[in-house]
Amino acid sequence: MGPKVTFVTPTFWKDYERFCIQRESIERCGIDIRHVAIVDHEDLAQFRKVPFQSNLTLLSTRDVLTPQIEARRAVLRKRYRNPLRYLHRSLHGWYVQQLMK
């Protein structure tokens, strides 16, 4: 039995259309590989609507990041005038995606 391969794709709402194209091309080409997508928790409902879901598992950032890292990631979604924004030092998307991988 050969090695198992899994695609892991960290993504967020701005990449939704690109993610849909990726999922469509995987299925139309007949690629039978497990695909795990890690999505920002607040975007999970949107990604559950993706039309091509064969072999797809959706995980929230809350499932894979520690509570401290998740709080720092979520800070960027708070409005600038919200005082809660300054309680945690924010982490930008690229860094969070590297941690999720």
PDB file of N, CA and C in Angstrom:
ATOM      1  N   MET A   1       0.848  -1.176   0.000  1.00  0.00           N
ATOM      2  CA  MET A   1       0.000   0.000   0.000  1.00  0.00           C
ATOM      3  C   MET A   1       0.893   1.237   0.000  1.00  0.00           C
ATOM      4  N   GLY A   2       0.673   2.124  -0.947  1.00  0.00           N
ATOM      5  CA  GLY A   2       1.489   3.328  -1.085  1.00  0.00           C
ATOM      6  C   GLY A   2       1.139   4.385  -0.054  1.00  0.00           C
ATOM      7  N   PRO A   3       1.899   5.457  -0.034  1.00  0.00           N
ATOM      8  CA  PRO A   3       1.643   6.525   0.936  1.00  0.00           C
ATOM      9  C   PRO A   3       0.328   7.239   0.624  1.00  0.00           C
ATOM     10  N   LYS A   4      -0.359   7.628   1.676  1.00  0.00           N
ATOM     11  CA  LYS A   4      -1.589   8.396   1.531  1.00  0.00           C
ATOM     12  C   LYS A   4      -1.230   9.867   1.342  1.00  0.00           C
ATOM     13  N   VAL A   5      -1.920  10.514   0.435  1.00  0.00           N
ATOM     14  CA  VAL A   5      -1.677  11.932   0.157  1.00  0.00           C
ATOM     15  C   VAL A   5      -2.931  12.712   0.526  1.00  0.00           C
ATOM     16  N   THR A   6      -2.741  13.854   1.162  1.00  0.00           N
ATOM     17  CA  THR A   6      -3.852  14.736   1.516  1.00  0.00           C
ATOM     18  C   THR A   6      -3.475  16.155   1.119  1.00  0.00           C
ATOM     19  N   PHE A   7      -4.360  16.817   0.374  1.00  0.00           N
ATOM     20  CA  PHE A   7      -4.190  18.247   0.105  1.00  0.00           C
ATOM     21  C   PHE A   7      -4.654  18.999   1.341  1.00  0.00           C
ATOM     22  N   VAL A   8      -3.875  19.972   1.765  1.00  0.00           N
ATOM     23  CA  VAL A   8      -4.272  20.847   2.868  1.00  0.00           C
ATOM     24  C   VAL A   8      -4.271  22.270   2.331  1.00  0.00           C
ATOM     25  N   THR A   9      -5.429  22.935   2.422  1.00  0.00           N
ATOM     26  CA  THR A   9      -5.572  24.280   1.885  1.00  0.00           C
ATOM     27  C   THR A   9      -6.085  25.230   2.961  1.00  0.00           C
ATOM     28  N   PRO A  10      -5.208  26.071   3.535  1.00  0.00           N
ATOM     29  CA  PRO A  10      -5.712  27.134   4.403  1.00  0.00           C
ATOM     30  C   PRO A  10      -6.287  28.243   3.518  1.00  0.00           C
ATOM     31  N   THR A  11      -7.487  28.727   3.827  1.00  0.00           N
ATOM     32  CA  THR A  11      -8.115  29.723   2.979  1.00  0.00           C
ATOM     33  C   THR A  11      -9.044  30.623   3.787  1.00  0.00           C
ATOM     34  N   PHE A  12      -9.578  31.652   3.138  1.00  0.00           N
ATOM     35  CA  PHE A  12     -10.494  32.582   3.799  1.00  0.00           C
ATOM     36  C   PHE A  12     -11.419  33.181   2.755  1.00  0.00           C
ATOM     37  N   TRP A  13     -12.349  34.043   3.200  1.00  0.00           N
ATOM     38  CA  TRP A  13     -13.450  34.504   2.351  1.00  0.00           C
ATOM     39  C   TRP A  13     -13.019  35.148   1.045  1.00  0.00           C
ATOM     40  N   LYS A  14     -11.902  35.849   1.025  1.00  0.00           N
ATOM     41  CA  LYS A  14     -11.479  36.507  -0.216  1.00  0.00           C
ATOM     42  C   LYS A  14     -11.069  35.497  -1.295  1.00  0.00           C
ATOM     43  N   ASP A  15     -10.721  34.295  -0.897  1.00  0.00           N
ATOM     44  CA  ASP A  15     -10.306  33.263  -1.851  1.00  0.00           C
ATOM     45  C   ASP A  15     -11.423  32.271  -2.176  1.00  0.00           C
ATOM     46  N   TYR A  16     -12.659  32.591  -1.809  1.00  0.00           N
ATOM     47  CA  TYR A  16     -13.758  31.645  -1.993  1.00  0.00           C
ATOM     48  C   TYR A  16     -13.927  31.235  -3.461  1.00  0.00           C
ATOM     49  N   GLU A  17     -13.962  32.196  -4.375  1.00  0.00           N
ATOM     50  CA  GLU A  17     -14.147  31.863  -5.796  1.00  0.00           C
ATOM     51  C   GLU A  17     -12.993  31.011  -6.326  1.00  0.00           C
ATOM     52  N   ARG A  18     -11.785  31.353  -5.936  1.00  0.00           N
ATOM     53  CA  ARG A  18     -10.608  30.581  -6.362  1.00  0.00           C
ATOM     54  C   ARG A  18     -10.671  29.161  -5.786  1.00  0.00           C
ATOM     55  N   PHE A  19     -11.136  29.047  -4.545  1.00  0.00           N
ATOM     56  CA  PHE A  19     -11.279  27.742  -3.908  1.00  0.00           C
ATOM     57  C   PHE A  19     -12.318  26.897  -4.651  1.00  0.00           C
ATOM     58  N   CYS A  20     -13.424  27.510  -5.060  1.00  0.00           N
ATOM     59  CA  CYS A  20     -14.448  26.790  -5.825  1.00  0.00           C
ATOM     60  C   CYS A  20     -13.885  26.268  -7.147  1.00  0.00           C
ATOM     61  N   ILE A  21     -13.067  27.068  -7.803  1.00  0.00           N
ATOM     62  CA  ILE A  21     -12.429  26.630  -9.055  1.00  0.00           C
ATOM     63  C   ILE A  21     -11.487  25.467  -8.784  1.00  0.00           C
ATOM     64  N   GLN A  22     -10.733  25.551  -7.699  1.00  0.00           N
ATOM     65  CA  GLN A  22      -9.829  24.463  -7.327  1.00  0.00           C
ATOM     66  C   GLN A  22     -10.611  23.176  -7.092  1.00  0.00           C
ATOM     67  N   ARG A  23     -11.708  23.262  -6.334  1.00  0.00           N
ATOM     68  CA  ARG A  23     -12.515  22.083  -6.040  1.00  0.00           C
ATOM     69  C   ARG A  23     -13.131  21.496  -7.315  1.00  0.00           C
ATOM     70  N   GLU A  24     -13.617  22.371  -8.195  1.00  0.00           N
ATOM     71  CA  GLU A  24     -14.210  21.894  -9.439  1.00  0.00           C
ATOM     72  C   GLU A  24     -13.169  21.166 -10.293  1.00  0.00           C
ATOM     73  N   SER A  25     -11.976  21.735 -10.400  1.00  0.00           N
ATOM     74  CA  SER A  25     -10.949  21.098 -11.245  1.00  0.00           C
ATOM     75  C   SER A  25     -10.493  19.767 -10.641  1.00  0.00           C
ATOM     76  N   ILE A  26     -10.438  19.667  -9.326  1.00  0.00           N
ATOM     77  CA  ILE A  26     -10.071  18.390  -8.688  1.00  0.00           C
ATOM     78  C   ILE A  26     -11.089  17.315  -9.045  1.00  0.00           C
ATOM     79  N   GLU A  27     -12.355  17.645  -8.945  1.00  0.00           N
ATOM     80  CA  GLU A  27     -13.392  16.646  -9.214  1.00  0.00           C
ATOM     81  C   GLU A  27     -13.534  16.327 -10.697  1.00  0.00           C
ATOM     82  N   ARG A  28     -13.469  17.349 -11.540  1.00  0.00           N
ATOM     83  CA  ARG A  28     -13.634  17.091 -12.988  1.00  0.00           C
ATOM     84  C   ARG A  28     -12.467  16.307 -13.582  1.00  0.00           C
ATOM     85  N   CYS A  29     -11.295  16.455 -12.984  1.00  0.00           N
ATOM     86  CA  CYS A  29     -10.133  15.697 -13.458  1.00  0.00           C
ATOM     87  C   CYS A  29     -10.087  14.291 -12.860  1.00  0.00           C
ATOM     88  N   GLY A  30     -11.010  13.989 -11.969  1.00  0.00           N
ATOM     89  CA  GLY A  30     -11.073  12.654 -11.387  1.00  0.00           C
ATOM     90  C   GLY A  30      -9.978  12.378 -10.375  1.00  0.00           C
ATOM     91  N   ILE A  31      -9.474  13.399  -9.756  1.00  0.00           N
ATOM     92  CA  ILE A  31      -8.418  13.227  -8.755  1.00  0.00           C
ATOM     93  C   ILE A  31      -9.067  12.738  -7.463  1.00  0.00           C
ATOM     94  N   ASP A  32      -8.671  11.559  -7.037  1.00  0.00           N
ATOM     95  CA  ASP A  32      -9.274  10.941  -5.854  1.00  0.00           C
ATOM     96  C   ASP A  32      -8.327  11.071  -4.663  1.00  0.00           C
ATOM     97  N   ILE A  33      -8.176  12.290  -4.186  1.00  0.00           N
ATOM     98  CA  ILE A  33      -7.290  12.577  -3.061  1.00  0.00           C
ATOM     99  C   ILE A  33      -8.096  13.289  -1.986  1.00  0.00           C
ATOM    100  N   ARG A  34      -7.819  12.921  -0.769  1.00  0.00           N
ATOM    101  CA  ARG A  34      -8.475  13.594   0.355  1.00  0.00           C
ATOM    102  C   ARG A  34      -8.044  15.054   0.384  1.00  0.00           C
ATOM    103  N   HIS A  35      -8.978  15.960   0.664  1.00  0.00           N
ATOM    104  CA  HIS A  35      -8.696  17.394   0.678  1.00  0.00           C
ATOM    105  C   HIS A  35      -9.227  17.981   1.979  1.00  0.00           C
ATOM    106  N   VAL A  36      -8.344  18.594   2.743  1.00  0.00           N
ATOM    107  CA  VAL A  36      -8.718  19.252   3.992  1.00  0.00           C
ATOM    108  C   VAL A  36      -8.546  20.753   3.794  1.00  0.00           C
ATOM    109  N   ALA A  37      -9.618  21.493   3.992  1.00  0.00           N
ATOM    110  CA  ALA A  37      -9.560  22.951   3.887  1.00  0.00           C
ATOM    111  C   ALA A  37      -9.732  23.531   5.288  1.00  0.00           C
ATOM    112  N   ILE A  38      -8.802  24.392   5.676  1.00  0.00           N
ATOM    113  CA  ILE A  38      -8.873  25.059   6.975  1.00  0.00           C
ATOM    114  C   ILE A  38      -9.308  26.492   6.706  1.00  0.00           C
ATOM    115  N   VAL A  39     -10.472  26.841   7.263  1.00  0.00           N
ATOM    116  CA  VAL A  39     -11.134  28.099   6.952  1.00  0.00           C
ATOM    117  C   VAL A  39     -11.259  28.940   8.216  1.00  0.00           C
ATOM    118  N   ASP A  40     -11.106  30.270   8.064  1.00  0.00           N
ATOM    119  CA  ASP A  40     -11.365  31.152   9.203  1.00  0.00           C
ATOM    120  C   ASP A  40     -12.731  30.818   9.775  1.00  0.00           C
ATOM    121  N   HIS A  41     -12.830  30.739  11.094  1.00  0.00           N
ATOM    122  CA  HIS A  41     -14.068  30.291  11.738  1.00  0.00           C
ATOM    123  C   HIS A  41     -15.288  31.082  11.256  1.00  0.00           C
ATOM    124  N   GLU A  42     -15.141  32.386  11.125  1.00  0.00           N
ATOM    125  CA  GLU A  42     -16.280  33.219  10.721  1.00  0.00           C
ATOM    126  C   GLU A  42     -16.671  33.024   9.256  1.00  0.00           C
ATOM    127  N   ASP A  43     -15.857  32.346   8.468  1.00  0.00           N
ATOM    128  CA  ASP A  43     -16.138  32.092   7.057  1.00  0.00           C
ATOM    129  C   ASP A  43     -16.640  30.669   6.790  1.00  0.00           C
ATOM    130  N   LEU A  44     -16.722  29.870   7.815  1.00  0.00           N
ATOM    131  CA  LEU A  44     -17.058  28.455   7.653  1.00  0.00           C
ATOM    132  C   LEU A  44     -18.413  28.248   6.979  1.00  0.00           C
ATOM    133  N   ALA A  45     -19.414  29.014   7.344  1.00  0.00           N
ATOM    134  CA  ALA A  45     -20.744  28.854   6.734  1.00  0.00           C
ATOM    135  C   ALA A  45     -20.697  29.077   5.222  1.00  0.00           C
ATOM    136  N   GLN A  46     -19.925  30.058   4.783  1.00  0.00           N
ATOM    137  CA  GLN A  46     -19.796  30.332   3.347  1.00  0.00           C
ATOM    138  C   GLN A  46     -19.153  29.144   2.635  1.00  0.00           C
ATOM    139  N   PHE A  47     -18.113  28.568   3.211  1.00  0.00           N
ATOM    140  CA  PHE A  47     -17.397  27.477   2.554  1.00  0.00           C
ATOM    141  C   PHE A  47     -18.174  26.161   2.585  1.00  0.00           C
ATOM    142  N   ARG A  48     -19.135  26.034   3.468  1.00  0.00           N
ATOM    143  CA  ARG A  48     -19.974  24.831   3.472  1.00  0.00           C
ATOM    144  C   ARG A  48     -20.871  24.782   2.243  1.00  0.00           C
ATOM    145  N   LYS A  49     -21.013  25.903   1.538  1.00  0.00           N
ATOM    146  CA  LYS A  49     -21.848  25.973   0.339  1.00  0.00           C
ATOM    147  C   LYS A  49     -21.086  25.641  -0.937  1.00  0.00           C
ATOM    148  N   VAL A  50     -19.805  25.339  -0.849  1.00  0.00           N
ATOM    149  CA  VAL A  50     -19.014  25.057  -2.046  1.00  0.00           C
ATOM    150  C   VAL A  50     -19.652  23.884  -2.800  1.00  0.00           C
ATOM    151  N   PRO A  51     -19.812  24.008  -4.117  1.00  0.00           N
ATOM    152  CA  PRO A  51     -20.565  23.006  -4.863  1.00  0.00           C
ATOM    153  C   PRO A  51     -19.889  21.639  -4.997  1.00  0.00           C
ATOM    154  N   PHE A  52     -18.600  21.555  -4.994  1.00  0.00           N
ATOM    155  CA  PHE A  52     -17.903  20.286  -5.208  1.00  0.00           C
ATOM    156  C   PHE A  52     -17.263  19.852  -3.887  1.00  0.00           C
ATOM    157  N   GLN A  53     -17.860  18.831  -3.242  1.00  0.00           N
ATOM    158  CA  GLN A  53     -17.415  18.469  -1.900  1.00  0.00           C
ATOM    159  C   GLN A  53     -16.958  17.027  -1.747  1.00  0.00           C
ATOM    160  N   SER A  54     -16.718  16.344  -2.850  1.00  0.00           N
ATOM    161  CA  SER A  54     -16.247  14.968  -2.765  1.00  0.00           C
ATOM    162  C   SER A  54     -14.862  14.929  -2.119  1.00  0.00           C
ATOM    163  N   ASN A  55     -14.702  14.091  -1.112  1.00  0.00           N
ATOM    164  CA  ASN A  55     -13.435  13.933  -0.366  1.00  0.00           C
ATOM    165  C   ASN A  55     -12.976  15.214   0.327  1.00  0.00           C
ATOM    166  N   LEU A  56     -13.872  16.156   0.552  1.00  0.00           N
ATOM    167  CA  LEU A  56     -13.519  17.429   1.185  1.00  0.00           C
ATOM    168  C   LEU A  56     -13.909  17.417   2.655  1.00  0.00           C
ATOM    169  N   THR A  57     -12.979  17.829   3.494  1.00  0.00           N
ATOM    170  CA  THR A  57     -13.237  18.024   4.913  1.00  0.00           C
ATOM    171  C   THR A  57     -12.951  19.483   5.229  1.00  0.00           C
ATOM    172  N   LEU A  58     -13.930  20.172   5.807  1.00  0.00           N
ATOM    173  CA  LEU A  58     -13.752  21.568   6.203  1.00  0.00           C
ATOM    174  C   LEU A  58     -13.482  21.636   7.699  1.00  0.00           C
ATOM    175  N   LEU A  59     -12.423  22.330   8.054  1.00  0.00           N
ATOM    176  CA  LEU A  59     -12.092  22.563   9.457  1.00  0.00           C
ATOM    177  C   LEU A  59     -12.060  24.056   9.717  1.00  0.00           C
ATOM    178  N   SER A  60     -12.449  24.426  10.909  1.00  0.00           N
ATOM    179  CA  SER A  60     -12.385  25.819  11.332  1.00  0.00           C
ATOM    180  C   SER A  60     -11.010  26.099  11.928  1.00  0.00           C
ATOM    181  N   THR A  61     -10.605  27.347  11.891  1.00  0.00           N
ATOM    182  CA  THR A  61      -9.345  27.711  12.540  1.00  0.00           C
ATOM    183  C   THR A  61      -9.400  27.390  14.031  1.00  0.00           C
ATOM    184  N   ARG A  62     -10.593  27.408  14.610  1.00  0.00           N
ATOM    185  CA  ARG A  62     -10.740  27.040  16.026  1.00  0.00           C
ATOM    186  C   ARG A  62     -10.411  25.572  16.273  1.00  0.00           C
ATOM    187  N   ASP A  63     -10.511  24.751  15.238  1.00  0.00           N
ATOM    188  CA  ASP A  63     -10.194  23.323  15.375  1.00  0.00           C
ATOM    189  C   ASP A  63      -8.694  23.052  15.361  1.00  0.00           C
ATOM    190  N   VAL A  64      -7.916  23.927  14.745  1.00  0.00           N
ATOM    191  CA  VAL A  64      -6.495  23.620  14.556  1.00  0.00           C
ATOM    192  C   VAL A  64      -5.534  24.572  15.279  1.00  0.00           C
ATOM    193  N   LEU A  65      -5.995  25.737  15.649  1.00  0.00           N
ATOM    194  CA  LEU A  65      -5.124  26.702  16.328  1.00  0.00           C
ATOM    195  C   LEU A  65      -5.398  26.704  17.830  1.00  0.00           C
ATOM    196  N   THR A  66      -4.384  27.055  18.598  1.00  0.00           N
ATOM    197  CA  THR A  66      -4.596  27.189  20.041  1.00  0.00           C
ATOM    198  C   THR A  66      -5.510  28.388  20.291  1.00  0.00           C
ATOM    199  N   PRO A  67      -6.187  28.437  21.423  1.00  0.00           N
ATOM    200  CA  PRO A  67      -7.062  29.581  21.705  1.00  0.00           C
ATOM    201  C   PRO A  67      -6.327  30.929  21.673  1.00  0.00           C
ATOM    202  N   GLN A  68      -5.077  30.949  22.097  1.00  0.00           N
ATOM    203  CA  GLN A  68      -4.311  32.197  22.089  1.00  0.00           C
ATOM    204  C   GLN A  68      -4.030  32.670  20.662  1.00  0.00           C
ATOM    205  N   ILE A  69      -3.634  31.757  19.799  1.00  0.00           N
ATOM    206  CA  ILE A  69      -3.357  32.116  18.400  1.00  0.00           C
ATOM    207  C   ILE A  69      -4.659  32.486  17.689  1.00  0.00           C
ATOM    208  N   GLU A  70      -5.739  31.754  17.950  1.00  0.00           N
ATOM    209  CA  GLU A  70      -7.031  32.062  17.331  1.00  0.00           C
ATOM    210  C   GLU A  70      -7.507  33.457  17.736  1.00  0.00           C
ATOM    211  N   ALA A  71      -7.298  33.830  18.991  1.00  0.00           N
ATOM    212  CA  ALA A  71      -7.695  35.177  19.444  1.00  0.00           C
ATOM    213  C   ALA A  71      -6.881  36.240  18.720  1.00  0.00           C
ATOM    214  N   ARG A  72      -5.594  35.990  18.521  1.00  0.00           N
ATOM    215  CA  ARG A  72      -4.756  36.968  17.804  1.00  0.00           C
ATOM    216  C   ARG A  72      -5.147  37.057  16.334  1.00  0.00           C
ATOM    217  N   ARG A  73      -5.549  35.931  15.735  1.00  0.00           N
ATOM    218  CA  ARG A  73      -5.992  35.936  14.341  1.00  0.00           C
ATOM    219  C   ARG A  73      -7.304  36.700  14.197  1.00  0.00           C
ATOM    220  N   ALA A  74      -8.222  36.477  15.126  1.00  0.00           N
ATOM    221  CA  ALA A  74      -9.549  37.086  15.043  1.00  0.00           C
ATOM    222  C   ALA A  74      -9.536  38.589  15.314  1.00  0.00           C
ATOM    223  N   VAL A  75      -8.487  39.099  15.904  1.00  0.00           N
ATOM    224  CA  VAL A  75      -8.396  40.530  16.211  1.00  0.00           C
ATOM    225  C   VAL A  75      -8.522  41.375  14.950  1.00  0.00           C
ATOM    226  N   LEU A  76      -7.982  40.906  13.847  1.00  0.00           N
ATOM    227  CA  LEU A  76      -8.008  41.689  12.611  1.00  0.00           C
ATOM    228  C   LEU A  76      -9.431  41.936  12.116  1.00  0.00           C
ATOM    229  N   ARG A  77     -10.393  41.108  12.522  1.00  0.00           N
ATOM    230  CA  ARG A  77     -11.774  41.283  12.092  1.00  0.00           C
ATOM    231  C   ARG A  77     -12.508  42.333  12.931  1.00  0.00           C
ATOM    232  N   LYS A  78     -11.912  42.771  14.017  1.00  0.00           N
ATOM    233  CA  LYS A  78     -12.567  43.770  14.861  1.00  0.00           C
ATOM    234  C   LYS A  78     -12.343  45.163  14.276  1.00  0.00           C
ATOM    235  N   ARG A  79     -13.289  46.034  14.477  1.00  0.00           N
ATOM    236  CA  ARG A  79     -13.186  47.398  13.962  1.00  0.00           C
ATOM    237  C   ARG A  79     -12.086  48.145  14.699  1.00  0.00           C
ATOM    238  N   TYR A  80     -11.459  49.094  14.020  1.00  0.00           N
ATOM    239  CA  TYR A  80     -10.346  49.838  14.598  1.00  0.00           C
ATOM    240  C   TYR A  80     -10.733  50.589  15.868  1.00  0.00           C
ATOM    241  N   ARG A  81     -11.972  51.039  15.971  1.00  0.00           N
ATOM    242  CA  ARG A  81     -12.389  51.781  17.162  1.00  0.00           C
ATOM    243  C   ARG A  81     -12.779  50.881  18.328  1.00  0.00           C
ATOM    244  N   ASN A  82     -12.833  49.588  18.099  1.00  0.00           N
ATOM    245  CA  ASN A  82     -13.179  48.645  19.154  1.00  0.00           C
ATOM    246  C   ASN A  82     -11.968  48.477  20.076  1.00  0.00           C
ATOM    247  N   PRO A  83     -12.108  48.781  21.379  1.00  0.00           N
ATOM    248  CA  PRO A  83     -10.964  48.674  22.287  1.00  0.00           C
ATOM    249  C   PRO A  83     -10.449  47.247  22.452  1.00  0.00           C
ATOM    250  N   LEU A  84     -11.271  46.230  22.162  1.00  0.00           N
ATOM    251  CA  LEU A  84     -10.807  44.853  22.267  1.00  0.00           C
ATOM    252  C   LEU A  84      -9.694  44.548  21.265  1.00  0.00           C
ATOM    253  N   ARG A  85      -9.639  45.324  20.204  1.00  0.00           N
ATOM    254  CA  ARG A  85      -8.616  45.118  19.180  1.00  0.00           C
ATOM    255  C   ARG A  85      -7.209  45.263  19.750  1.00  0.00           C
ATOM    256  N   TYR A  86      -7.068  46.078  20.783  1.00  0.00           N
ATOM    257  CA  TYR A  86      -5.736  46.375  21.315  1.00  0.00           C
ATOM    258  C   TYR A  86      -5.332  45.463  22.466  1.00  0.00           C
ATOM    259  N   LEU A  87      -6.199  44.530  22.853  1.00  0.00           N
ATOM    260  CA  LEU A  87      -5.847  43.604  23.922  1.00  0.00           C
ATOM    261  C   LEU A  87      -4.912  42.494  23.440  1.00  0.00           C
ATOM    262  N   HIS A  88      -4.992  42.178  22.171  1.00  0.00           N
ATOM    263  CA  HIS A  88      -4.148  41.123  21.605  1.00  0.00           C
ATOM    264  C   HIS A  88      -3.353  41.703  20.440  1.00  0.00           C
ATOM    265  N   ARG A  89      -2.151  41.254  20.316  1.00  0.00           N
ATOM    266  CA  ARG A  89      -1.358  41.629  19.157  1.00  0.00           C
ATOM    267  C   ARG A  89      -1.813  40.764  17.982  1.00  0.00           C
ATOM    268  N   SER A  90      -2.161  41.383  16.902  1.00  0.00           N
ATOM    269  CA  SER A  90      -2.750  40.640  15.788  1.00  0.00           C
ATOM    270  C   SER A  90      -1.712  39.838  15.012  1.00  0.00           C
ATOM    271  N   LEU A  91      -2.190  38.786  14.367  1.00  0.00           N
ATOM    272  CA  LEU A  91      -1.393  37.989  13.444  1.00  0.00           C
ATOM    273  C   LEU A  91      -2.024  38.124  12.076  1.00  0.00           C
ATOM    274  N   HIS A  92      -1.234  38.407  11.078  1.00  0.00           N
ATOM    275  CA  HIS A  92      -1.757  38.570   9.724  1.00  0.00           C
ATOM    276  C   HIS A  92      -1.940  37.214   9.055  1.00  0.00           C
ATOM    277  N   GLY A  93      -2.773  37.196   8.023  1.00  0.00           N
ATOM    278  CA  GLY A  93      -3.195  35.981   7.344  1.00  0.00           C
ATOM    279  C   GLY A  93      -2.103  35.024   6.936  1.00  0.00           C
ATOM    280  N   TRP A  94      -1.028  35.511   6.315  1.00  0.00           N
ATOM    281  CA  TRP A  94       0.016  34.619   5.825  1.00  0.00           C
ATOM    282  C   TRP A  94       0.655  33.849   6.975  1.00  0.00           C
ATOM    283  N   TYR A  95       0.925  34.517   8.089  1.00  0.00           N
ATOM    284  CA  TYR A  95       1.550  33.859   9.235  1.00  0.00           C
ATOM    285  C   TYR A  95       0.624  32.796   9.816  1.00  0.00           C
ATOM    286  N   VAL A  96      -0.644  33.104   9.922  1.00  0.00           N
ATOM    287  CA  VAL A  96      -1.618  32.146  10.439  1.00  0.00           C
ATOM    288  C   VAL A  96      -1.712  30.944   9.508  1.00  0.00           C
ATOM    289  N   GLN A  97      -1.703  31.172   8.198  1.00  0.00           N
ATOM    290  CA  GLN A  97      -1.758  30.066   7.256  1.00  0.00           C
ATOM    291  C   GLN A  97      -0.549  29.147   7.408  1.00  0.00           C
ATOM    292  N   GLN A  98       0.612  29.705   7.669  1.00  0.00           N
ATOM    293  CA  GLN A  98       1.806  28.882   7.866  1.00  0.00           C
ATOM    294  C   GLN A  98       1.669  28.044   9.125  1.00  0.00           C
ATOM    295  N   LEU A  99       1.100  28.606  10.184  1.00  0.00           N
ATOM    296  CA  LEU A  99       0.881  27.857  11.417  1.00  0.00           C
ATOM    297  C   LEU A  99      -0.123  26.725  11.204  1.00  0.00           C
ATOM    298  N   MET A 100      -1.139  26.972  10.398  1.00  0.00           N
ATOM    299  CA  MET A 100      -2.148  25.940  10.145  1.00  0.00           C
ATOM    300  C   MET A 100      -1.580  24.772   9.345  1.00  0.00           C
ATOM    301  N   LYS A 101      -0.642  25.061   8.463  1.00  0.00           N
ATOM    302  CA  LYS A 101      -0.047  23.982   7.669  1.00  0.00           C
ATOM    303  C   LYS A 101       0.740  23.068   8.567  1.00  0.00           C
TER     304      LYS A 101
END
